[in-house]
Amino acid sequence: MIWLPHIDQGFLSRLLRAAYAARYVSTDPTPLQLSMASSASNLLIELEKLRSSAKRMIGTDQVSALRSVAPKIPQYNLFLRLKRVSGLRILPLEPWFDLHGEDFKELITFRE
């Protein structure tokens, strides 16, 4: 998890998908491909640095910790969260896209 209140989860997921795709270059890359791959790597490094902010804000940067605590939170408190600003975002990992890239494309296509 990361702390990134000014970007919503959907935008972050699309940004990451584009960055992961831009990192892969052909065996004979053009200067533009190399530049895009470098920028994508820099973006991923900067986003990874935001994990420390999430850890400072809520005490963890692990989704599994939140998943284990969420069922124990009274429902009344869950409704109160709508009145608070939340900047927690889940930073999807590249292997998920490698395994489920086609499913992701289908989901986006189906939504449109």
PDB file of N, CA and C in Angstrom:
ATOM      1  N   MET A   1       0.841  -1.178   0.000  1.00  0.00           N
ATOM      2  CA  MET A   1       0.000   0.000   0.000  1.00  0.00           C
ATOM      3  C   MET A   1       0.884   1.239   0.000  1.00  0.00           C
ATOM      4  N   ILE A   2       0.337   2.298  -0.535  1.00  0.00           N
ATOM      5  CA  ILE A   2       1.022   3.581  -0.550  1.00  0.00           C
ATOM      6  C   ILE A   2       0.039   4.657  -0.125  1.00  0.00           C
ATOM      7  N   TRP A   3       0.558   5.813   0.213  1.00  0.00           N
ATOM      8  CA  TRP A   3      -0.271   6.971   0.546  1.00  0.00           C
ATOM      9  C   TRP A   3      -0.193   7.925  -0.636  1.00  0.00           C
ATOM     10  N   LEU A   4      -1.326   8.105  -1.330  1.00  0.00           N
ATOM     11  CA  LEU A   4      -1.364   8.941  -2.524  1.00  0.00           C
ATOM     12  C   LEU A   4      -2.768   9.529  -2.662  1.00  0.00           C
ATOM     13  N   PRO A   5      -3.118  10.516  -1.831  1.00  0.00           N
ATOM     14  CA  PRO A   5      -4.498  11.008  -1.792  1.00  0.00           C
ATOM     15  C   PRO A   5      -4.959  11.769  -3.034  1.00  0.00           C
ATOM     16  N   HIS A   6      -4.061  12.306  -3.820  1.00  0.00           N
ATOM     17  CA  HIS A   6      -4.482  13.136  -4.950  1.00  0.00           C
ATOM     18  C   HIS A   6      -4.728  12.348  -6.238  1.00  0.00           C
ATOM     19  N   ILE A   7      -4.568  11.023  -6.207  1.00  0.00           N
ATOM     20  CA  ILE A   7      -4.858  10.166  -7.364  1.00  0.00           C
ATOM     21  C   ILE A   7      -5.744   9.026  -6.893  1.00  0.00           C
ATOM     22  N   ASP A   8      -6.837   8.752  -7.604  1.00  0.00           N
ATOM     23  CA  ASP A   8      -7.707   7.659  -7.173  1.00  0.00           C
ATOM     24  C   ASP A   8      -7.139   6.308  -7.607  1.00  0.00           C
ATOM     25  N   GLN A   9      -7.685   5.240  -7.043  1.00  0.00           N
ATOM     26  CA  GLN A   9      -7.164   3.900  -7.274  1.00  0.00           C
ATOM     27  C   GLN A   9      -7.249   3.495  -8.747  1.00  0.00           C
ATOM     28  N   GLY A  10      -8.331   3.831  -9.397  1.00  0.00           N
ATOM     29  CA  GLY A  10      -8.483   3.465 -10.802  1.00  0.00           C
ATOM     30  C   GLY A  10      -7.414   4.092 -11.677  1.00  0.00           C
ATOM     31  N   PHE A  11      -7.149   5.363 -11.461  1.00  0.00           N
ATOM     32  CA  PHE A  11      -6.121   6.048 -12.242  1.00  0.00           C
ATOM     33  C   PHE A  11      -4.751   5.461 -11.955  1.00  0.00           C
ATOM     34  N   LEU A  12      -4.486   5.179 -10.681  1.00  0.00           N
ATOM     35  CA  LEU A  12      -3.202   4.592 -10.310  1.00  0.00           C
ATOM     36  C   LEU A  12      -3.003   3.239 -10.990  1.00  0.00           C
ATOM     37  N   SER A  13      -4.030   2.425 -11.023  1.00  0.00           N
ATOM     38  CA  SER A  13      -3.921   1.113 -11.655  1.00  0.00           C
ATOM     39  C   SER A  13      -3.635   1.234 -13.152  1.00  0.00           C
ATOM     40  N   ARG A  14      -4.303   2.179 -13.812  1.00  0.00           N
ATOM     41  CA  ARG A  14      -4.055   2.376 -15.246  1.00  0.00           C
ATOM     42  C   ARG A  14      -2.648   2.934 -15.488  1.00  0.00           C
ATOM     43  N   LEU A  15      -2.210   3.822 -14.629  1.00  0.00           N
ATOM     44  CA  LEU A  15      -0.869   4.387 -14.737  1.00  0.00           C
ATOM     45  C   LEU A  15       0.187   3.296 -14.576  1.00  0.00           C
ATOM     46  N   LEU A  16      -0.029   2.427 -13.616  1.00  0.00           N
ATOM     47  CA  LEU A  16       0.927   1.336 -13.395  1.00  0.00           C
ATOM     48  C   LEU A  16       0.955   0.368 -14.567  1.00  0.00           C
ATOM     49  N   ARG A  17      -0.194   0.066 -15.106  1.00  0.00           N
ATOM     50  CA  ARG A  17      -0.246  -0.837 -16.253  1.00  0.00           C
ATOM     51  C   ARG A  17       0.547  -0.245 -17.414  1.00  0.00           C
ATOM     52  N   ALA A  18       0.388   1.041 -17.655  1.00  0.00           N
ATOM     53  CA  ALA A  18       1.130   1.699 -18.728  1.00  0.00           C
ATOM     54  C   ALA A  18       2.634   1.707 -18.423  1.00  0.00           C
ATOM     55  N   ALA A  19       2.991   1.943 -17.176  1.00  0.00           N
ATOM     56  CA  ALA A  19       4.414   1.972 -16.805  1.00  0.00           C
ATOM     57  C   ALA A  19       5.045   0.590 -16.950  1.00  0.00           C
ATOM     58  N   TYR A  20       4.335  -0.446 -16.506  1.00  0.00           N
ATOM     59  CA  TYR A  20       4.873  -1.796 -16.661  1.00  0.00           C
ATOM     60  C   TYR A  20       5.055  -2.138 -18.140  1.00  0.00           C
ATOM     61  N   ALA A  21       4.101  -1.760 -18.967  1.00  0.00           N
ATOM     62  CA  ALA A  21       4.192  -2.036 -20.399  1.00  0.00           C
ATOM     63  C   ALA A  21       5.339  -1.248 -21.034  1.00  0.00           C
ATOM     64  N   ALA A  22       5.546  -0.017 -20.608  1.00  0.00           N
ATOM     65  CA  ALA A  22       6.588   0.830 -21.190  1.00  0.00           C
ATOM     66  C   ALA A  22       7.994   0.356 -20.817  1.00  0.00           C
ATOM     67  N   ARG A  23       8.109  -0.382 -19.728  1.00  0.00           N
ATOM     68  CA  ARG A  23       9.438  -0.860 -19.314  1.00  0.00           C
ATOM     69  C   ARG A  23       9.992  -1.922 -20.250  1.00  0.00           C
ATOM     70  N   TYR A  24       9.133  -2.633 -20.929  1.00  0.00           N
ATOM     71  CA  TYR A  24       9.601  -3.694 -21.823  1.00  0.00           C
ATOM     72  C   TYR A  24       9.982  -3.109 -23.167  1.00  0.00           C
ATOM     73  N   VAL A  25      11.188  -3.380 -23.596  1.00  0.00           N
ATOM     74  CA  VAL A  25      11.655  -2.872 -24.883  1.00  0.00           C
ATOM     75  C   VAL A  25      12.062  -4.053 -25.760  1.00  0.00           C
ATOM     76  N   SER A  26      12.033  -3.830 -27.055  1.00  0.00           N
ATOM     77  CA  SER A  26      12.414  -4.880 -27.998  1.00  0.00           C
ATOM     78  C   SER A  26      13.926  -5.097 -27.950  1.00  0.00           C
ATOM     79  N   THR A  27      14.392  -6.105 -28.678  1.00  0.00           N
ATOM     80  CA  THR A  27      15.827  -6.396 -28.676  1.00  0.00           C
ATOM     81  C   THR A  27      16.633  -5.303 -29.360  1.00  0.00           C
ATOM     82  N   ASP A  28      15.995  -4.552 -30.245  1.00  0.00           N
ATOM     83  CA  ASP A  28      16.663  -3.442 -30.920  1.00  0.00           C
ATOM     84  C   ASP A  28      15.849  -2.168 -30.678  1.00  0.00           C
ATOM     85  N   PRO A  29      15.918  -1.628 -29.443  1.00  0.00           N
ATOM     86  CA  PRO A  29      15.031  -0.514 -29.094  1.00  0.00           C
ATOM     87  C   PRO A  29      15.414   0.803 -29.763  1.00  0.00           C
ATOM     88  N   THR A  30      14.401   1.599 -29.989  1.00  0.00           N
ATOM     89  CA  THR A  30      14.619   2.946 -30.514  1.00  0.00           C
ATOM     90  C   THR A  30      14.945   3.864 -29.337  1.00  0.00           C
ATOM     91  N   PRO A  31      15.500   5.039 -29.592  1.00  0.00           N
ATOM     92  CA  PRO A  31      15.758   5.987 -28.492  1.00  0.00           C
ATOM     93  C   PRO A  31      14.481   6.348 -27.719  1.00  0.00           C
ATOM     94  N   LEU A  32      13.354   6.443 -28.442  1.00  0.00           N
ATOM     95  CA  LEU A  32      12.091   6.759 -27.769  1.00  0.00           C
ATOM     96  C   LEU A  32      11.689   5.641 -26.813  1.00  0.00           C
ATOM     97  N   GLN A  33      11.839   4.383 -27.248  1.00  0.00           N
ATOM     98  CA  GLN A  33      11.510   3.254 -26.371  1.00  0.00           C
ATOM     99  C   GLN A  33      12.399   3.247 -25.129  1.00  0.00           C
ATOM    100  N   LEU A  34      13.674   3.533 -25.302  1.00  0.00           N
ATOM    101  CA  LEU A  34      14.600   3.571 -24.161  1.00  0.00           C
ATOM    102  C   LEU A  34      14.233   4.688 -23.193  1.00  0.00           C
ATOM    103  N   SER A  35      13.853   5.826 -23.741  1.00  0.00           N
ATOM    104  CA  SER A  35      13.459   6.958 -22.907  1.00  0.00           C
ATOM    105  C   SER A  35      12.179   6.634 -22.124  1.00  0.00           C
ATOM    106  N   MET A  36      11.218   6.024 -22.811  1.00  0.00           N
ATOM    107  CA  MET A  36       9.962   5.658 -22.144  1.00  0.00           C
ATOM    108  C   MET A  36      10.218   4.609 -21.066  1.00  0.00           C
ATOM    109  N   ALA A  37      11.064   3.643 -21.338  1.00  0.00           N
ATOM    110  CA  ALA A  37      11.373   2.599 -20.358  1.00  0.00           C
ATOM    111  C   ALA A  37      12.057   3.199 -19.128  1.00  0.00           C
ATOM    112  N   SER A  38      12.954   4.138 -19.355  1.00  0.00           N
ATOM    113  CA  SER A  38      13.642   4.805 -18.246  1.00  0.00           C
ATOM    114  C   SER A  38      12.663   5.624 -17.402  1.00  0.00           C
ATOM    115  N   SER A  39      11.793   6.373 -18.051  1.00  0.00           N
ATOM    116  CA  SER A  39      10.788   7.174 -17.329  1.00  0.00           C
ATOM    117  C   SER A  39       9.839   6.276 -16.548  1.00  0.00           C
ATOM    118  N   ALA A  40       9.449   5.157 -17.139  1.00  0.00           N
ATOM    119  CA  ALA A  40       8.552   4.220 -16.461  1.00  0.00           C
ATOM    120  C   ALA A  40       9.220   3.639 -15.220  1.00  0.00           C
ATOM    121  N   SER A  41      10.477   3.278 -15.333  1.00  0.00           N
ATOM    122  CA  SER A  41      11.208   2.742 -14.174  1.00  0.00           C
ATOM    123  C   SER A  41      11.311   3.793 -13.076  1.00  0.00           C
ATOM    124  N   ASN A  42      11.584   5.032 -13.452  1.00  0.00           N
ATOM    125  CA  ASN A  42      11.664   6.115 -12.463  1.00  0.00           C
ATOM    126  C   ASN A  42      10.327   6.309 -11.749  1.00  0.00           C
ATOM    127  N   LEU A  43       9.227   6.241 -12.502  1.00  0.00           N
ATOM    128  CA  LEU A  43       7.894   6.372 -11.912  1.00  0.00           C
ATOM    129  C   LEU A  43       7.647   5.270 -10.889  1.00  0.00           C
ATOM    130  N   LEU A  44       7.975   4.042 -11.248  1.00  0.00           N
ATOM    131  CA  LEU A  44       7.756   2.913 -10.339  1.00  0.00           C
ATOM    132  C   LEU A  44       8.603   3.045  -9.075  1.00  0.00           C
ATOM    133  N   ILE A  45       9.817   3.533  -9.215  1.00  0.00           N
ATOM    134  CA  ILE A  45      10.687   3.744  -8.047  1.00  0.00           C
ATOM    135  C   ILE A  45      10.078   4.802  -7.130  1.00  0.00           C
ATOM    136  N   GLU A  46       9.595   5.898  -7.702  1.00  0.00           N
ATOM    137  CA  GLU A  46       8.996   6.969  -6.894  1.00  0.00           C
ATOM    138  C   GLU A  46       7.724   6.493  -6.188  1.00  0.00           C
ATOM    139  N   LEU A  47       6.896   5.730  -6.873  1.00  0.00           N
ATOM    140  CA  LEU A  47       5.682   5.206  -6.236  1.00  0.00           C
ATOM    141  C   LEU A  47       6.029   4.249  -5.103  1.00  0.00           C
ATOM    142  N   GLU A  48       7.044   3.442  -5.296  1.00  0.00           N
ATOM    143  CA  GLU A  48       7.470   2.500  -4.255  1.00  0.00           C
ATOM    144  C   GLU A  48       7.912   3.243  -2.990  1.00  0.00           C
ATOM    145  N   LYS A  49       8.499   4.417  -3.157  1.00  0.00           N
ATOM    146  CA  LYS A  49       8.939   5.212  -2.007  1.00  0.00           C
ATOM    147  C   LYS A  49       7.774   5.671  -1.135  1.00  0.00           C
ATOM    148  N   LEU A  50       6.559   5.714  -1.711  1.00  0.00           N
ATOM    149  CA  LEU A  50       5.387   6.171  -0.964  1.00  0.00           C
ATOM    150  C   LEU A  50       4.882   5.124   0.028  1.00  0.00           C
ATOM    151  N   ARG A  51       5.464   3.935   0.017  1.00  0.00           N
ATOM    152  CA  ARG A  51       5.076   2.908   0.999  1.00  0.00           C
ATOM    153  C   ARG A  51       5.383   3.384   2.417  1.00  0.00           C
ATOM    154  N   SER A  52       6.497   4.102   2.591  1.00  0.00           N
ATOM    155  CA  SER A  52       6.856   4.568   3.931  1.00  0.00           C
ATOM    156  C   SER A  52       5.817   5.549   4.472  1.00  0.00           C
ATOM    157  N   SER A  53       5.197   6.326   3.592  1.00  0.00           N
ATOM    158  CA  SER A  53       4.142   7.255   4.020  1.00  0.00           C
ATOM    159  C   SER A  53       2.928   6.492   4.525  1.00  0.00           C
ATOM    160  N   ALA A  54       2.551   5.428   3.843  1.00  0.00           N
ATOM    161  CA  ALA A  54       1.414   4.616   4.285  1.00  0.00           C
ATOM    162  C   ALA A  54       1.723   3.982   5.635  1.00  0.00           C
ATOM    163  N   LYS A  55       2.938   3.500   5.780  1.00  0.00           N
ATOM    164  CA  LYS A  55       3.329   2.864   7.042  1.00  0.00           C
ATOM    165  C   LYS A  55       3.291   3.874   8.191  1.00  0.00           C
ATOM    166  N   ARG A  56       3.725   5.094   7.905  1.00  0.00           N
ATOM    167  CA  ARG A  56       3.706   6.142   8.934  1.00  0.00           C
ATOM    168  C   ARG A  56       2.267   6.527   9.299  1.00  0.00           C
ATOM    169  N   MET A  57       1.365   6.554   8.298  1.00  0.00           N
ATOM    170  CA  MET A  57      -0.017   6.980   8.535  1.00  0.00           C
ATOM    171  C   MET A  57      -0.841   5.943   9.295  1.00  0.00           C
ATOM    172  N   ILE A  58      -0.711   4.670   8.933  1.00  0.00           N
ATOM    173  CA  ILE A  58      -1.570   3.650   9.550  1.00  0.00           C
ATOM    174  C   ILE A  58      -0.807   2.522  10.245  1.00  0.00           C
ATOM    175  N   GLY A  59       0.513   2.588  10.228  1.00  0.00           N
ATOM    176  CA  GLY A  59       1.304   1.589  10.940  1.00  0.00           C
ATOM    177  C   GLY A  59       1.704   0.379  10.119  1.00  0.00           C
ATOM    178  N   THR A  60       1.265   0.301   8.868  1.00  0.00           N
ATOM    179  CA  THR A  60       1.639  -0.815   8.003  1.00  0.00           C
ATOM    180  C   THR A  60       1.545  -0.400   6.543  1.00  0.00           C
ATOM    181  N   ASP A  61       2.240  -1.147   5.711  1.00  0.00           N
ATOM    182  CA  ASP A  61       2.112  -0.946   4.268  1.00  0.00           C
ATOM    183  C   ASP A  61       1.703  -2.259   3.597  1.00  0.00           C
ATOM    184  N   GLN A  62       1.226  -3.190   4.409  1.00  0.00           N
ATOM    185  CA  GLN A  62       0.831  -4.507   3.927  1.00  0.00           C
ATOM    186  C   GLN A  62      -0.690  -4.614   3.809  1.00  0.00           C
ATOM    187  N   VAL A  63      -1.166  -4.983   2.628  1.00  0.00           N
ATOM    188  CA  VAL A  63      -2.601  -5.142   2.402  1.00  0.00           C
ATOM    189  C   VAL A  63      -3.148  -6.258   3.286  1.00  0.00           C
ATOM    190  N   SER A  64      -2.373  -7.299   3.494  1.00  0.00           N
ATOM    191  CA  SER A  64      -2.827  -8.437   4.300  1.00  0.00           C
ATOM    192  C   SER A  64      -3.169  -8.008   5.731  1.00  0.00           C
ATOM    193  N   ALA A  65      -2.438  -7.043   6.273  1.00  0.00           N
ATOM    194  CA  ALA A  65      -2.730  -6.557   7.620  1.00  0.00           C
ATOM    195  C   ALA A  65      -4.086  -5.868   7.652  1.00  0.00           C
ATOM    196  N   LEU A  66      -4.369  -5.070   6.655  1.00  0.00           N
ATOM    197  CA  LEU A  66      -5.675  -4.408   6.587  1.00  0.00           C
ATOM    198  C   LEU A  66      -6.792  -5.420   6.377  1.00  0.00           C
ATOM    199  N   ARG A  67      -6.529  -6.422   5.545  1.00  0.00           N
ATOM    200  CA  ARG A  67      -7.530  -7.444   5.257  1.00  0.00           C
ATOM    201  C   ARG A  67      -7.902  -8.202   6.536  1.00  0.00           C
ATOM    202  N   SER A  68      -6.949  -8.436   7.414  1.00  0.00           N
ATOM    203  CA  SER A  68      -7.244  -9.177   8.639  1.00  0.00           C
ATOM    204  C   SER A  68      -7.972  -8.315   9.669  1.00  0.00           C
ATOM    205  N   VAL A  69      -7.776  -7.002   9.611  1.00  0.00           N
ATOM    206  CA  VAL A  69      -8.402  -6.099  10.581  1.00  0.00           C
ATOM    207  C   VAL A  69      -9.799  -5.656  10.139  1.00  0.00           C
ATOM    208  N   ALA A  70     -10.023  -5.509   8.844  1.00  0.00           N
ATOM    209  CA  ALA A  70     -11.275  -4.955   8.320  1.00  0.00           C
ATOM    210  C   ALA A  70     -12.529  -5.662   8.830  1.00  0.00           C
ATOM    211  N   PRO A  71     -12.587  -6.990   8.891  1.00  0.00           N
ATOM    212  CA  PRO A  71     -13.819  -7.626   9.376  1.00  0.00           C
ATOM    213  C   PRO A  71     -14.149  -7.311  10.842  1.00  0.00           C
ATOM    214  N   LYS A  72     -13.166  -6.854  11.596  1.00  0.00           N
ATOM    215  CA  LYS A  72     -13.368  -6.571  13.023  1.00  0.00           C
ATOM    216  C   LYS A  72     -13.813  -5.135  13.282  1.00  0.00           C
ATOM    217  N   ILE A  73     -13.808  -4.299  12.259  1.00  0.00           N
ATOM    218  CA  ILE A  73     -14.208  -2.899  12.420  1.00  0.00           C
ATOM    219  C   ILE A  73     -15.734  -2.836  12.418  1.00  0.00           C
ATOM    220  N   PRO A  74     -16.332  -2.218  13.446  1.00  0.00           N
ATOM    221  CA  PRO A  74     -17.798  -2.107  13.471  1.00  0.00           C
ATOM    222  C   PRO A  74     -18.328  -1.400  12.220  1.00  0.00           C
ATOM    223  N   GLN A  75     -19.458  -1.844  11.727  1.00  0.00           N
ATOM    224  CA  GLN A  75     -20.009  -1.301  10.492  1.00  0.00           C
ATOM    225  C   GLN A  75     -20.250   0.202  10.596  1.00  0.00           C
ATOM    226  N   TYR A  76     -20.648   0.670  11.765  1.00  0.00           N
ATOM    227  CA  TYR A  76     -20.880   2.102  11.957  1.00  0.00           C
ATOM    228  C   TYR A  76     -19.621   2.896  11.606  1.00  0.00           C
ATOM    229  N   ASN A  77     -18.463   2.414  12.041  1.00  0.00           N
ATOM    230  CA  ASN A  77     -17.206   3.105  11.752  1.00  0.00           C
ATOM    231  C   ASN A  77     -16.865   3.073  10.268  1.00  0.00           C
ATOM    232  N   LEU A  78     -17.258   2.016   9.588  1.00  0.00           N
ATOM    233  CA  LEU A  78     -17.009   1.948   8.149  1.00  0.00           C
ATOM    234  C   LEU A  78     -17.790   3.023   7.407  1.00  0.00           C
ATOM    235  N   PHE A  79     -19.035   3.309   7.863  1.00  0.00           N
ATOM    236  CA  PHE A  79     -19.814   4.361   7.215  1.00  0.00           C
ATOM    237  C   PHE A  79     -19.215   5.740   7.479  1.00  0.00           C
ATOM    238  N   LEU A  80     -18.584   5.923   8.620  1.00  0.00           N
ATOM    239  CA  LEU A  80     -17.965   7.212   8.936  1.00  0.00           C
ATOM    240  C   LEU A  80     -16.776   7.514   8.026  1.00  0.00           C
ATOM    241  N   ARG A  81     -16.181   6.485   7.418  1.00  0.00           N
ATOM    242  CA  ARG A  81     -15.011   6.704   6.583  1.00  0.00           C
ATOM    243  C   ARG A  81     -15.323   7.584   5.381  1.00  0.00           C
ATOM    244  N   LEU A  82     -16.590   7.647   4.980  1.00  0.00           N
ATOM    245  CA  LEU A  82     -16.961   8.477   3.837  1.00  0.00           C
ATOM    246  C   LEU A  82     -16.746   9.959   4.118  1.00  0.00           C
ATOM    247  N   LYS A  83     -16.699  10.334   5.399  1.00  0.00           N
ATOM    248  CA  LYS A  83     -16.516  11.730   5.773  1.00  0.00           C
ATOM    249  C   LYS A  83     -15.046  12.101   5.933  1.00  0.00           C
ATOM    250  N   ARG A  84     -14.165  11.126   5.774  1.00  0.00           N
ATOM    251  CA  ARG A  84     -12.734  11.370   5.958  1.00  0.00           C
ATOM    252  C   ARG A  84     -12.015  11.288   4.610  1.00  0.00           C
ATOM    253  N   VAL A  85     -10.919  11.999   4.539  1.00  0.00           N
ATOM    254  CA  VAL A  85     -10.088  11.921   3.339  1.00  0.00           C
ATOM    255  C   VAL A  85      -9.200  10.697   3.468  1.00  0.00           C
ATOM    256  N   SER A  86      -9.197   9.882   2.457  1.00  0.00           N
ATOM    257  CA  SER A  86      -8.345   8.703   2.475  1.00  0.00           C
ATOM    258  C   SER A  86      -7.409   8.746   1.295  1.00  0.00           C
ATOM    259  N   GLY A  87      -6.182   8.481   1.571  1.00  0.00           N
ATOM    260  CA  GLY A  87      -5.185   8.465   0.509  1.00  0.00           C
ATOM    261  C   GLY A  87      -4.524   7.121   0.340  1.00  0.00           C
ATOM    262  N   LEU A  88      -5.032   6.096   1.027  1.00  0.00           N
ATOM    263  CA  LEU A  88      -4.437   4.774   0.880  1.00  0.00           C
ATOM    264  C   LEU A  88      -4.756   4.214  -0.493  1.00  0.00           C
ATOM    265  N   ARG A  89      -3.745   3.732  -1.156  1.00  0.00           N
ATOM    266  CA  ARG A  89      -3.904   3.113  -2.460  1.00  0.00           C
ATOM    267  C   ARG A  89      -3.126   1.804  -2.472  1.00  0.00           C
ATOM    268  N   ILE A  90      -3.625   0.871  -3.239  1.00  0.00           N
ATOM    269  CA  ILE A  90      -2.932  -0.405  -3.378  1.00  0.00           C
ATOM    270  C   ILE A  90      -2.073  -0.325  -4.621  1.00  0.00           C
ATOM    271  N   LEU A  91      -0.830  -0.667  -4.458  1.00  0.00           N
ATOM    272  CA  LEU A  91       0.125  -0.624  -5.554  1.00  0.00           C
ATOM    273  C   LEU A  91       0.209  -2.027  -6.153  1.00  0.00           C
ATOM    274  N   PRO A  92      -0.551  -2.268  -7.236  1.00  0.00           N
ATOM    275  CA  PRO A  92      -0.532  -3.612  -7.833  1.00  0.00           C
ATOM    276  C   PRO A  92       0.870  -3.990  -8.293  1.00  0.00           C
ATOM    277  N   LEU A  93       1.174  -5.242  -8.138  1.00  0.00           N
ATOM    278  CA  LEU A  93       2.495  -5.716  -8.499  1.00  0.00           C
ATOM    279  C   LEU A  93       2.534  -6.210  -9.936  1.00  0.00           C
ATOM    280  N   GLU A  94       3.664  -6.062 -10.552  1.00  0.00           N
ATOM    281  CA  GLU A  94       3.837  -6.457 -11.942  1.00  0.00           C
ATOM    282  C   GLU A  94       3.477  -7.915 -12.211  1.00  0.00           C
ATOM    283  N   PRO A  95       3.833  -8.873 -11.355  1.00  0.00           N
ATOM    284  CA  PRO A  95       3.479 -10.268 -11.673  1.00  0.00           C
ATOM    285  C   PRO A  95       1.984 -10.482 -11.876  1.00  0.00           C
ATOM    286  N   TRP A  96       1.156  -9.723 -11.184  1.00  0.00           N
ATOM    287  CA  TRP A  96      -0.286  -9.874 -11.379  1.00  0.00           C
ATOM    288  C   TRP A  96      -0.641  -9.571 -12.826  1.00  0.00           C
ATOM    289  N   PHE A  97      -0.062  -8.503 -13.362  1.00  0.00           N
ATOM    290  CA  PHE A  97      -0.349  -8.143 -14.741  1.00  0.00           C
ATOM    291  C   PHE A  97       0.224  -9.166 -15.715  1.00  0.00           C
ATOM    292  N   ASP A  98       1.377  -9.734 -15.375  1.00  0.00           N
ATOM    293  CA  ASP A  98       1.953 -10.758 -16.249  1.00  0.00           C
ATOM    294  C   ASP A  98       1.037 -11.973 -16.338  1.00  0.00           C
ATOM    295  N   LEU A  99       0.429 -12.353 -15.216  1.00  0.00           N
ATOM    296  CA  LEU A  99      -0.429 -13.532 -15.190  1.00  0.00           C
ATOM    297  C   LEU A  99      -1.843 -13.244 -15.678  1.00  0.00           C
ATOM    298  N   HIS A 100      -2.337 -12.034 -15.419  1.00  0.00           N
ATOM    299  CA  HIS A 100      -3.736 -11.722 -15.679  1.00  0.00           C
ATOM    300  C   HIS A 100      -3.930 -10.577 -16.662  1.00  0.00           C
ATOM    301  N   GLY A 101      -2.933 -10.306 -17.472  1.00  0.00           N
ATOM    302  CA  GLY A 101      -3.013  -9.181 -18.398  1.00  0.00           C
ATOM    303  C   GLY A 101      -4.198  -9.267 -19.343  1.00  0.00           C
ATOM    304  N   GLU A 102      -4.467 -10.454 -19.859  1.00  0.00           N
ATOM    305  CA  GLU A 102      -5.592 -10.614 -20.780  1.00  0.00           C
ATOM    306  C   GLU A 102      -6.924 -10.410 -20.056  1.00  0.00           C
ATOM    307  N   ASP A 103      -7.021 -10.903 -18.813  1.00  0.00           N
ATOM    308  CA  ASP A 103      -8.235 -10.695 -18.026  1.00  0.00           C
ATOM    309  C   ASP A 103      -8.460  -9.208 -17.786  1.00  0.00           C
ATOM    310  N   PHE A 104      -7.367  -8.478 -17.531  1.00  0.00           N
ATOM    311  CA  PHE A 104      -7.453  -7.045 -17.290  1.00  0.00           C
ATOM    312  C   PHE A 104      -7.966  -6.341 -18.545  1.00  0.00           C
ATOM    313  N   LYS A 105      -7.428  -6.712 -19.698  1.00  0.00           N
ATOM    314  CA  LYS A 105      -7.889  -6.107 -20.954  1.00  0.00           C
ATOM    315  C   LYS A 105      -9.376  -6.384 -21.184  1.00  0.00           C
ATOM    316  N   GLU A 106      -9.803  -7.621 -20.926  1.00  0.00           N
ATOM    317  CA  GLU A 106     -11.220  -7.962 -21.092  1.00  0.00           C
ATOM    318  C   GLU A 106     -12.103  -7.154 -20.161  1.00  0.00           C
ATOM    319  N   LEU A 107     -11.646  -6.990 -18.923  1.00  0.00           N
ATOM    320  CA  LEU A 107     -12.418  -6.224 -17.942  1.00  0.00           C
ATOM    321  C   LEU A 107     -12.589  -4.781 -18.414  1.00  0.00           C
ATOM    322  N   ILE A 108     -11.528  -4.170 -18.867  1.00  0.00           N
ATOM    323  CA  ILE A 108     -11.601  -2.791 -19.336  1.00  0.00           C
ATOM    324  C   ILE A 108     -12.494  -2.690 -20.568  1.00  0.00           C
ATOM    325  N   THR A 109     -12.357  -3.631 -21.479  1.00  0.00           N
ATOM    326  CA  THR A 109     -13.192  -3.640 -22.684  1.00  0.00           C
ATOM    327  C   THR A 109     -14.640  -3.804 -22.330  1.00  0.00           C
ATOM    328  N   PHE A 110     -14.939  -4.707 -21.400  1.00  0.00           N
ATOM    329  CA  PHE A 110     -16.312  -4.965 -20.983  1.00  0.00           C
ATOM    330  C   PHE A 110     -16.923  -3.727 -20.320  1.00  0.00           C
ATOM    331  N   ARG A 111     -16.131  -2.992 -19.542  1.00  0.00           N
ATOM    332  CA  ARG A 111     -16.624  -1.793 -18.866  1.00  0.00           C
ATOM    333  C   ARG A 111     -17.005  -0.714 -19.858  1.00  0.00           C
ATOM    334  N   GLU A 112     -16.304  -0.644 -20.980  1.00  0.00           N
ATOM    335  CA  GLU A 112     -16.590   0.380 -21.991  1.00  0.00           C
ATOM    336  C   GLU A 112     -17.783  -0.055 -22.780  1.00  0.00           C
TER     337      GLU A 112
END
